[in-house]
Coordinates of C-alpha atoms in Angstrom, one line a residue:
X6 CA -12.6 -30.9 25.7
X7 CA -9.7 -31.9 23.6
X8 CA -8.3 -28.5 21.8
X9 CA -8.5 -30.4 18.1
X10 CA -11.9 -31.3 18.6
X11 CA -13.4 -28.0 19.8
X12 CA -11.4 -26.3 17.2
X13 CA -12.8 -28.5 14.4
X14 CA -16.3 -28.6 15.9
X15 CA -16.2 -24.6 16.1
X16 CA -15.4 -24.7 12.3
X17 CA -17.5 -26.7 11.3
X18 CA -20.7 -25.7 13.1
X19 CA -21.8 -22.6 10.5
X20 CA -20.8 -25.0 7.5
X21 CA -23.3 -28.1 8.7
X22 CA -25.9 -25.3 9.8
X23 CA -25.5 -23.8 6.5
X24 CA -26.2 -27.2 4.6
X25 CA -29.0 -28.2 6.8
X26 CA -31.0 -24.7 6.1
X27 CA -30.0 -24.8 2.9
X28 CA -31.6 -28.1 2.9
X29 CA -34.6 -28.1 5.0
X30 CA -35.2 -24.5 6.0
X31 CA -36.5 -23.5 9.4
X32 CA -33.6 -22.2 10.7
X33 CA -34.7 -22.5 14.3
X34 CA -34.8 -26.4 14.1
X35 CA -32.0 -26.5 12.0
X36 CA -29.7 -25.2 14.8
X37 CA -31.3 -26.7 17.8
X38 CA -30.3 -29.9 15.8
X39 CA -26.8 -28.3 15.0
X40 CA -26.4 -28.2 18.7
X41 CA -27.0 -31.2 19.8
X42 CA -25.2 -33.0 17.0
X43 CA -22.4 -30.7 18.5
X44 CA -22.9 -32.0 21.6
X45 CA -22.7 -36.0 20.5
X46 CA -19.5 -35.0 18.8
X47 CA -17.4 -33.3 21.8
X48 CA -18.7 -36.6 23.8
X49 CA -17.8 -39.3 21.3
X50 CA -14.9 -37.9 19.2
X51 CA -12.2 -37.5 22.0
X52 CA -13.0 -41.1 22.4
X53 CA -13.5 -42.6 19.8
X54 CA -10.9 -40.5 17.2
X55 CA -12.4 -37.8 14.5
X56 CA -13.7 -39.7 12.0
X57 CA -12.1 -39.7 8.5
X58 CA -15.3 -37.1 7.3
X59 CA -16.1 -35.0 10.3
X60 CA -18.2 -32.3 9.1
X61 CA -20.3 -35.4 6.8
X62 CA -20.4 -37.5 10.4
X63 CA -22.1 -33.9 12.1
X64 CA -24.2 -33.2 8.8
X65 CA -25.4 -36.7 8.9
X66 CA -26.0 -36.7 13.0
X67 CA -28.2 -33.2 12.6
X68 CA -30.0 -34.0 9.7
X69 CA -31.4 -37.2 12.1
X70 CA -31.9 -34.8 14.9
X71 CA -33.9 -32.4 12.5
X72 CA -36.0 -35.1 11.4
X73 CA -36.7 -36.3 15.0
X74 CA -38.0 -32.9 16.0
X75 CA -40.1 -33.0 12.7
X76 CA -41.6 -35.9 13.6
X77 CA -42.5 -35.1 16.7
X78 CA -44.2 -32.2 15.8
X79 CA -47.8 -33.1 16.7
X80 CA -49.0 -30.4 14.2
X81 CA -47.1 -32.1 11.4
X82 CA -48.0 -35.6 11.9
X83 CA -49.8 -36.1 8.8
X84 CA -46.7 -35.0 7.0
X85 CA -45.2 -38.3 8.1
X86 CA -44.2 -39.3 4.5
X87 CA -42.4 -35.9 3.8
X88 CA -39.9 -36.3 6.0
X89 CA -39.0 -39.6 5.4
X90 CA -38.0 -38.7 2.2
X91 CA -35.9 -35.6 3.6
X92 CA -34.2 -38.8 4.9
X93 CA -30.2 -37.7 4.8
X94 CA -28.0 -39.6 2.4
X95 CA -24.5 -41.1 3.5
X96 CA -22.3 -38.3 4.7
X97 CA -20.1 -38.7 1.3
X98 CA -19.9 -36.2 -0.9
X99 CA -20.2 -33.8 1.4
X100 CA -21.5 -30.5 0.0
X101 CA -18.8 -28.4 -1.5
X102 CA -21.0 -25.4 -0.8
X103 CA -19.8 -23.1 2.4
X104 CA -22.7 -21.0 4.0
X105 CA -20.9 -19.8 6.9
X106 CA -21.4 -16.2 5.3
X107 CA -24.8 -16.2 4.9
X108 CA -25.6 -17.7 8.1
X109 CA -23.4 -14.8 10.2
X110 CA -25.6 -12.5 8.2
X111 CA -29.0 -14.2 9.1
X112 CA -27.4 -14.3 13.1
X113 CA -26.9 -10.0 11.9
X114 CA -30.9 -9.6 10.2
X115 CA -31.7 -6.5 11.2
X116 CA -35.0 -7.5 12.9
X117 CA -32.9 -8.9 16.2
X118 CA -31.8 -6.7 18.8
X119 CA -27.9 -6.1 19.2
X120 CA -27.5 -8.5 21.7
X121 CA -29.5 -11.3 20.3
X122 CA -27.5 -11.1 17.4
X123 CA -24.3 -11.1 19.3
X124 CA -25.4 -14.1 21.3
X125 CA -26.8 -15.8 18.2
X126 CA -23.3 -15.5 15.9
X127 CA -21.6 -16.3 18.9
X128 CA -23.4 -19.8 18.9
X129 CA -24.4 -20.4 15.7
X130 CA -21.3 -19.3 14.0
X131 CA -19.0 -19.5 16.6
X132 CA -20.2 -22.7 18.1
X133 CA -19.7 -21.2 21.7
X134 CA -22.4 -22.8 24.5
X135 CA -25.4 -20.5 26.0
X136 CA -23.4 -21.4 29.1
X137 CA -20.1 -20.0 27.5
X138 CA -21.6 -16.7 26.2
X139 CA -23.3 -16.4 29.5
X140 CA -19.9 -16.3 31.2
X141 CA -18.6 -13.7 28.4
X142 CA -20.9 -11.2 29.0
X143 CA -21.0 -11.8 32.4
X144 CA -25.0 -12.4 32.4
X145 CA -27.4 -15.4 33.9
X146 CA -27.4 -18.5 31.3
X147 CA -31.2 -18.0 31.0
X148 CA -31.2 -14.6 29.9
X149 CA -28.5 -15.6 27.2
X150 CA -30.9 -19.1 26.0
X151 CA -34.1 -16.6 26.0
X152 CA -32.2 -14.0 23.7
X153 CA -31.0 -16.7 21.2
X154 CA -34.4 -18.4 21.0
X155 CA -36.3 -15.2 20.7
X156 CA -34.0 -14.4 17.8
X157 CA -34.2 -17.6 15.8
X158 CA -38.5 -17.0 16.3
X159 CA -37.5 -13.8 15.0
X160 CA -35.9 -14.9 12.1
X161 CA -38.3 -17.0 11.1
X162 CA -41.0 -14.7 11.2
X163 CA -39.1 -12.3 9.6
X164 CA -39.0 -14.5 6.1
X165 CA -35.1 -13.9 6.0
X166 CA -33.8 -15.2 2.7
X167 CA -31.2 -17.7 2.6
X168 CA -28.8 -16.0 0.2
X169 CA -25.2 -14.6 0.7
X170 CA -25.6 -11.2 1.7
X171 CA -24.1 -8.3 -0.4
X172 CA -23.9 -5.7 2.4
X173 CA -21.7 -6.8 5.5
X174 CA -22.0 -3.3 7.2
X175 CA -24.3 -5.0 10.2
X176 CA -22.1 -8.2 10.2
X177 CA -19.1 -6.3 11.1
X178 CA -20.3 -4.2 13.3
X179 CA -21.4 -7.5 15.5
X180 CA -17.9 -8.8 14.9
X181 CA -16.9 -5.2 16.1
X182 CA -19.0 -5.0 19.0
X183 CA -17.6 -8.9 20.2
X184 CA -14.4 -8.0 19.9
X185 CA -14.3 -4.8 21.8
X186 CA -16.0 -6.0 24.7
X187 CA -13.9 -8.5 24.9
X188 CA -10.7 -6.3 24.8
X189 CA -12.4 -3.7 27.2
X190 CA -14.8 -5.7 29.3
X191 CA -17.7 -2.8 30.1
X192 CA -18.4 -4.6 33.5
X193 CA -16.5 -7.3 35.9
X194 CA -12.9 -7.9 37.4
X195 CA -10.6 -8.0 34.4
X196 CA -10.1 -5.6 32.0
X197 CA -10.4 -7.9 28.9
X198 CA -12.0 -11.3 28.4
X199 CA -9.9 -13.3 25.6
X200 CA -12.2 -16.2 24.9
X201 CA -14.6 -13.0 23.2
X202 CA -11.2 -11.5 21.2
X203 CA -10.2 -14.8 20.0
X204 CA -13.5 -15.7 18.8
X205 CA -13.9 -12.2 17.7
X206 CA -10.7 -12.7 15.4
X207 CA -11.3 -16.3 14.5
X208 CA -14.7 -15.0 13.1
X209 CA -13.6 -11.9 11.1
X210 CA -10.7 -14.6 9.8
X211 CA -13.0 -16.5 8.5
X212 CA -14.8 -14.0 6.9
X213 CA -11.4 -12.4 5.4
X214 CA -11.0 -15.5 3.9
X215 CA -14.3 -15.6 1.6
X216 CA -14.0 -11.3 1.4
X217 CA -10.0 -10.9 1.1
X218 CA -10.5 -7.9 -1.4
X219 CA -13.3 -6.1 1.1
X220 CA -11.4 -3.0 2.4
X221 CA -13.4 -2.6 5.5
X222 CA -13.3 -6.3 6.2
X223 CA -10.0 -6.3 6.1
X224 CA -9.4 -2.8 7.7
X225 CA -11.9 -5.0 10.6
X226 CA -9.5 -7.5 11.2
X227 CA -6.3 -5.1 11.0
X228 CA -7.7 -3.3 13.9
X229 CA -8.2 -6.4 16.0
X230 CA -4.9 -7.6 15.1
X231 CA -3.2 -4.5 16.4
X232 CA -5.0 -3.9 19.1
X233 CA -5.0 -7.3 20.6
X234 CA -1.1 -7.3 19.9
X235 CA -0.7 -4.8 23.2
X236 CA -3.1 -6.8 24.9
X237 CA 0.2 -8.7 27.0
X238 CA 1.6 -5.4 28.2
X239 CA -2.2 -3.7 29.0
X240 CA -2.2 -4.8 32.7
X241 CA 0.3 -6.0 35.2
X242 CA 0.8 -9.6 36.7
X243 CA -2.0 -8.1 39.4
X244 CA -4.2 -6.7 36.6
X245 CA -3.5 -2.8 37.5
X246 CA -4.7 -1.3 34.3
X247 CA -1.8 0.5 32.6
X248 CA -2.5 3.6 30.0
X249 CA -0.7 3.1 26.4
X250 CA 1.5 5.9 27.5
X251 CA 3.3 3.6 30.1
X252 CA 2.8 0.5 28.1
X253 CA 6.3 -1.6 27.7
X254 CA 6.4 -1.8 24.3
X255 CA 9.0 -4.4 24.0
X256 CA 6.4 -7.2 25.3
X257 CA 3.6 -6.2 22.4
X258 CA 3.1 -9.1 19.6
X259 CA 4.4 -8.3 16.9
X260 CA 3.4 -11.2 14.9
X261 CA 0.3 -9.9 15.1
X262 CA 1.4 -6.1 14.7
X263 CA 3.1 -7.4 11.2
X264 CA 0.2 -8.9 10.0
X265 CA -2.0 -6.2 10.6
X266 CA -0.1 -3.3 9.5
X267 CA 0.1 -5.6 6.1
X268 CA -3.7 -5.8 5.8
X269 CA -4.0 -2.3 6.6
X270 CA -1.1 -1.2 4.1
X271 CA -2.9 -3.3 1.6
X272 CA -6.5 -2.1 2.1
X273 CA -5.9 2.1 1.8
X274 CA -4.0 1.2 -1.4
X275 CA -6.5 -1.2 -3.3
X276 CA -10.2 -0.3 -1.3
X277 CA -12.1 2.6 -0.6
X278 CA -11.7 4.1 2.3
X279 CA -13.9 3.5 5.3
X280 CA -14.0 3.8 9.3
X281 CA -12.6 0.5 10.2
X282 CA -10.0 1.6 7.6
X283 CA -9.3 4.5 9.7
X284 CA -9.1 2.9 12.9
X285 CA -6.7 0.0 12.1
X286 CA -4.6 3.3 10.4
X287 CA -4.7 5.1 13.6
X288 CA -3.9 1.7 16.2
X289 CA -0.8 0.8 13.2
X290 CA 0.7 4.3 14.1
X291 CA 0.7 4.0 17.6
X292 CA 2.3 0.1 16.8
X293 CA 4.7 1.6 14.7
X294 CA 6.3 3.7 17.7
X295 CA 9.0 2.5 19.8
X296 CA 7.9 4.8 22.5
X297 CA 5.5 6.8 23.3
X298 CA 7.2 10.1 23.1
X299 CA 7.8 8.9 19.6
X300 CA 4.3 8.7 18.6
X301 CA 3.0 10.4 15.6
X302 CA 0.5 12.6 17.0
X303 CA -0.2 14.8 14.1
X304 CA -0.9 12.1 11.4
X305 CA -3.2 10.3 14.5
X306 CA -4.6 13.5 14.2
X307 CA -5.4 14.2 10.6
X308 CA -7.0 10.6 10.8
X309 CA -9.2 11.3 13.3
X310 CA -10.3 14.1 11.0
X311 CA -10.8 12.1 8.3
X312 CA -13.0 9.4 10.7
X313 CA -14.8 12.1 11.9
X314 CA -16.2 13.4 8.6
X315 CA -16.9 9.0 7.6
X316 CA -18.1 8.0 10.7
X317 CA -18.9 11.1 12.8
X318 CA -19.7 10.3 16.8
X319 CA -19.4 11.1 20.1
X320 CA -16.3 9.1 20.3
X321 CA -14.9 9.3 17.5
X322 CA -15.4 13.2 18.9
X323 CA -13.3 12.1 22.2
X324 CA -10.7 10.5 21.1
X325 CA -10.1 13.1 18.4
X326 CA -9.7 15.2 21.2
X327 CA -7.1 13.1 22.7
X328 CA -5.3 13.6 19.5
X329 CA -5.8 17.9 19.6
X330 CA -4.2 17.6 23.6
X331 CA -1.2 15.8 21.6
X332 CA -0.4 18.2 18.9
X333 CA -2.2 22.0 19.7
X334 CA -2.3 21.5 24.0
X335 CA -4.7 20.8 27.1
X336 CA -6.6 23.9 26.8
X337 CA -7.5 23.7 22.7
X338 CA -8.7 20.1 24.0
X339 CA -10.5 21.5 26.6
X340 CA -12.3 24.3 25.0
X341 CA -13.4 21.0 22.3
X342 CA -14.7 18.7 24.8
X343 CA -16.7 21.2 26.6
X344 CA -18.4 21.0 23.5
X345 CA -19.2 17.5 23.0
X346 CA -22.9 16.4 24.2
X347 CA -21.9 12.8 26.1
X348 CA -22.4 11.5 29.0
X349 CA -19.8 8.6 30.0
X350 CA -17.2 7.9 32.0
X351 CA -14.6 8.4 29.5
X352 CA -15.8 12.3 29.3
X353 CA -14.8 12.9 32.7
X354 CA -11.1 10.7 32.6
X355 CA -10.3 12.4 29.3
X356 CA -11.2 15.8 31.3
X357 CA -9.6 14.9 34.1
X358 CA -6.2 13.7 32.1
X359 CA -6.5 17.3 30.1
X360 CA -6.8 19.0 33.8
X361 CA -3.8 17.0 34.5
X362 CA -1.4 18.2 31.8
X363 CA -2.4 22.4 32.5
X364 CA -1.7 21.1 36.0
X365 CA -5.4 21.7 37.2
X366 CA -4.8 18.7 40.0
X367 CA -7.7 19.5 42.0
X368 CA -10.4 19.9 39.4
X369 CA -8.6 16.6 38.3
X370 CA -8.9 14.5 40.7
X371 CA -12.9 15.8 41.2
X372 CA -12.9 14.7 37.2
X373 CA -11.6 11.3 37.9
X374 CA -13.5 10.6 41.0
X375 CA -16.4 10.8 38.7
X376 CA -15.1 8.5 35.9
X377 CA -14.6 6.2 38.9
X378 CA -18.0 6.0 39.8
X379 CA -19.6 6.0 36.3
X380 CA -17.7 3.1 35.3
X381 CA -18.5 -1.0 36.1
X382 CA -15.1 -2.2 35.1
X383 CA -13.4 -2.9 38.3
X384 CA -9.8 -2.4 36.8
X385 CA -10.6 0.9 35.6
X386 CA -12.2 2.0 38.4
X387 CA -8.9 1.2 41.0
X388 CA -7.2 2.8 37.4
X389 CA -9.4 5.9 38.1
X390 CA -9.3 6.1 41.8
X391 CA -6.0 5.8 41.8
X392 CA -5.3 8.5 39.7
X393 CA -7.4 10.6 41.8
X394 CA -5.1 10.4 44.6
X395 CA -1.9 11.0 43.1
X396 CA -2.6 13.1 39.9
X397 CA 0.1 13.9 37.8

């Protein structure tokens, strides 16, 4: 598809959802018809131009759509006149109104699953395909259509009010979630799948835009800025993992770093302090280093303790400990993590990396032999098993 036209059409598609719910209700119907008034447009636009009104022309186009599924609706046959006069006017004036807010937070209703309400902001907000997301998440395109459609039943059921929501803890944590999957993929051949950062960002933009004075928003899309802006120098032209330790710095983006060390700056001076806060804080010192050996491990440090107390968890727990290897030595990390009730893969890597530095190689490369097999990203299992031969 021509770049303008998905760009627009990925825009657009919570601002004509949010005027047709706003509109009709029944949110389900509203976005099948969303969809396929999607779908018209990536046909006939490349075609036949943008028209001068696009998101009037889609509004217009779904609106029909929602009335054709009304009316064929054998149940609601004898509401025939009804929807007739839910007829759409002319696209002009377009409602002012924007709703893409408060539909990301009906895609976030607490009634849905985690993954049902990734895969319903990822096509309801973000406009992606069930096709797309299925390639994402690396999961059959059935599985993906049956979790968006159970959530928009749920939804419905659930009598979610159409109102902007006050509380955006749950829709940033599903921003959260998209975005880190897609910078550390948890299963398949490459480490980090950009069309899930992108969107990821796009999103939390968006948001940032209508919430520029929410600290944790902001803190949000600080931390994907930053962390994205290594994402060039994170793997090699063969897509060998390489550690932040042994990053070269000089290829980061620092555009991006700029901008994100600006939000951050901004947010622990004007907002309370929260764990997204924290975490852009923590990637803007590691950005701020020219090298590794200049990195500011005690301040990573005290920030860690201050995430810790706001967000405690088992890794926030393990990558604190990270931190304590830095600044007080292997064997104050050690004594921590054998402490720490988790059972991942990234236990037994940070274990074996601690082993490493007392220069425990054996029991290290037993430690990442384990991480190897615990883990079902195929970069950092070569990563792991590579370490495992040739410890350091």
């Amino acid at each position: 598809m021509n770049p303008e036209v998905e760009g627009l059409l990925r825009a657009l598609a919570p601002q004509v959802l949010g005027v047709l719910v706003r509109r009709h209700g029944q949110f389900d119907v509203c976005e099948d018809a969303v969809q396929e008034a999607l779908l018209g447009a990536a046909q006939q636009w490349p075609a036949d131009g943008i028209p001068d009104n696009p998101k009037g022309w889609l509004i217009t186009a779904a609106s029909r759509r929602w009335i054709e599924q009304y009316r064929s609706d054998t149940a609601r046959r004898q509401r025939e006149d009804k929807v007739v006069a839910l007829t759409p006017a002319p696209p002009d004036p377009v409602p002012a109104q924007d709703d893409t807010l408060t539909i990301l937070a009906l895609c976030c209703h607490e009634s849905l699953t985690t993954a049902s309400q990734i895969a319903l902001t990822l096509r309801a907000v973000g406009g992606l395909t069930t096709a797309e997301i299925a390639r994402a998440f690396l999961v059959p395109e059935a599985t993906v259509a049956q979790r968006i459609s159970r959530a928009k039943q749920k939804i419905k059921q659930s009598g979610a009010k159409f109102r902007p929501p006050q509380d955006l803890t749950a829709v940033l944590h599903v921003l959260y979630l998209i975005f880190t999957e897609g910078s550390t993929a948890s299963s398949g051949d490459t480490l980090v799948r950009v069309d899930l950062t992108a969107e990821a960002i796009r999103l939390t933009r968006q948001l940032h835009r209508r919430r520029p004075d929410d600290g944790e928003l902001t803190g949000l899309l600080a931390l994907m800025l930053l962390t994205d802006a290594r994402r060039p120098a994170r793997t090699n032209a063969h897509g060998t993992l390489i550690p932040l330790a042994e990053q070269d710095r000089t290829i980061w983006d620092t555009t991006a770093i700029a901008e994100g060390a600006d939000l951050i700056s901004t947010a622990l001076k004007t907002a309370q302090i929260g764990p997204y806060q924290l975490q852009a804080a923590i990637a803007a010192v590691h950005a701020d280093a020219k090298t590794a050996q200049d990195t500011d491990w005690p301040e990573i440090l005290g920030l860690y303790d201050l995430l810790t107390v706001t967000a405690p968890g088992p890794m926030v727990s393990l990558n604190r400990i990270v931190a304590v290897a830095m600044v007080h030595g292997p064997k104050q990390a050690l004594d921590e993590l054998s402490t720490l009730d988790l059972d991942h893969y990234r236990v037994h890597a940070v274990k074996a990396h601690l082993l490493d530095l007392r220069g425990e190689h054996d029991q290290a490369r037993h430690e990442y032999e384990k991480a190897a097999k615990l883990t079902l990203s195929a970069p950092e299992q070569r990563y792991l098993r590579s370490r495992s031969r040739h410890p350091r």
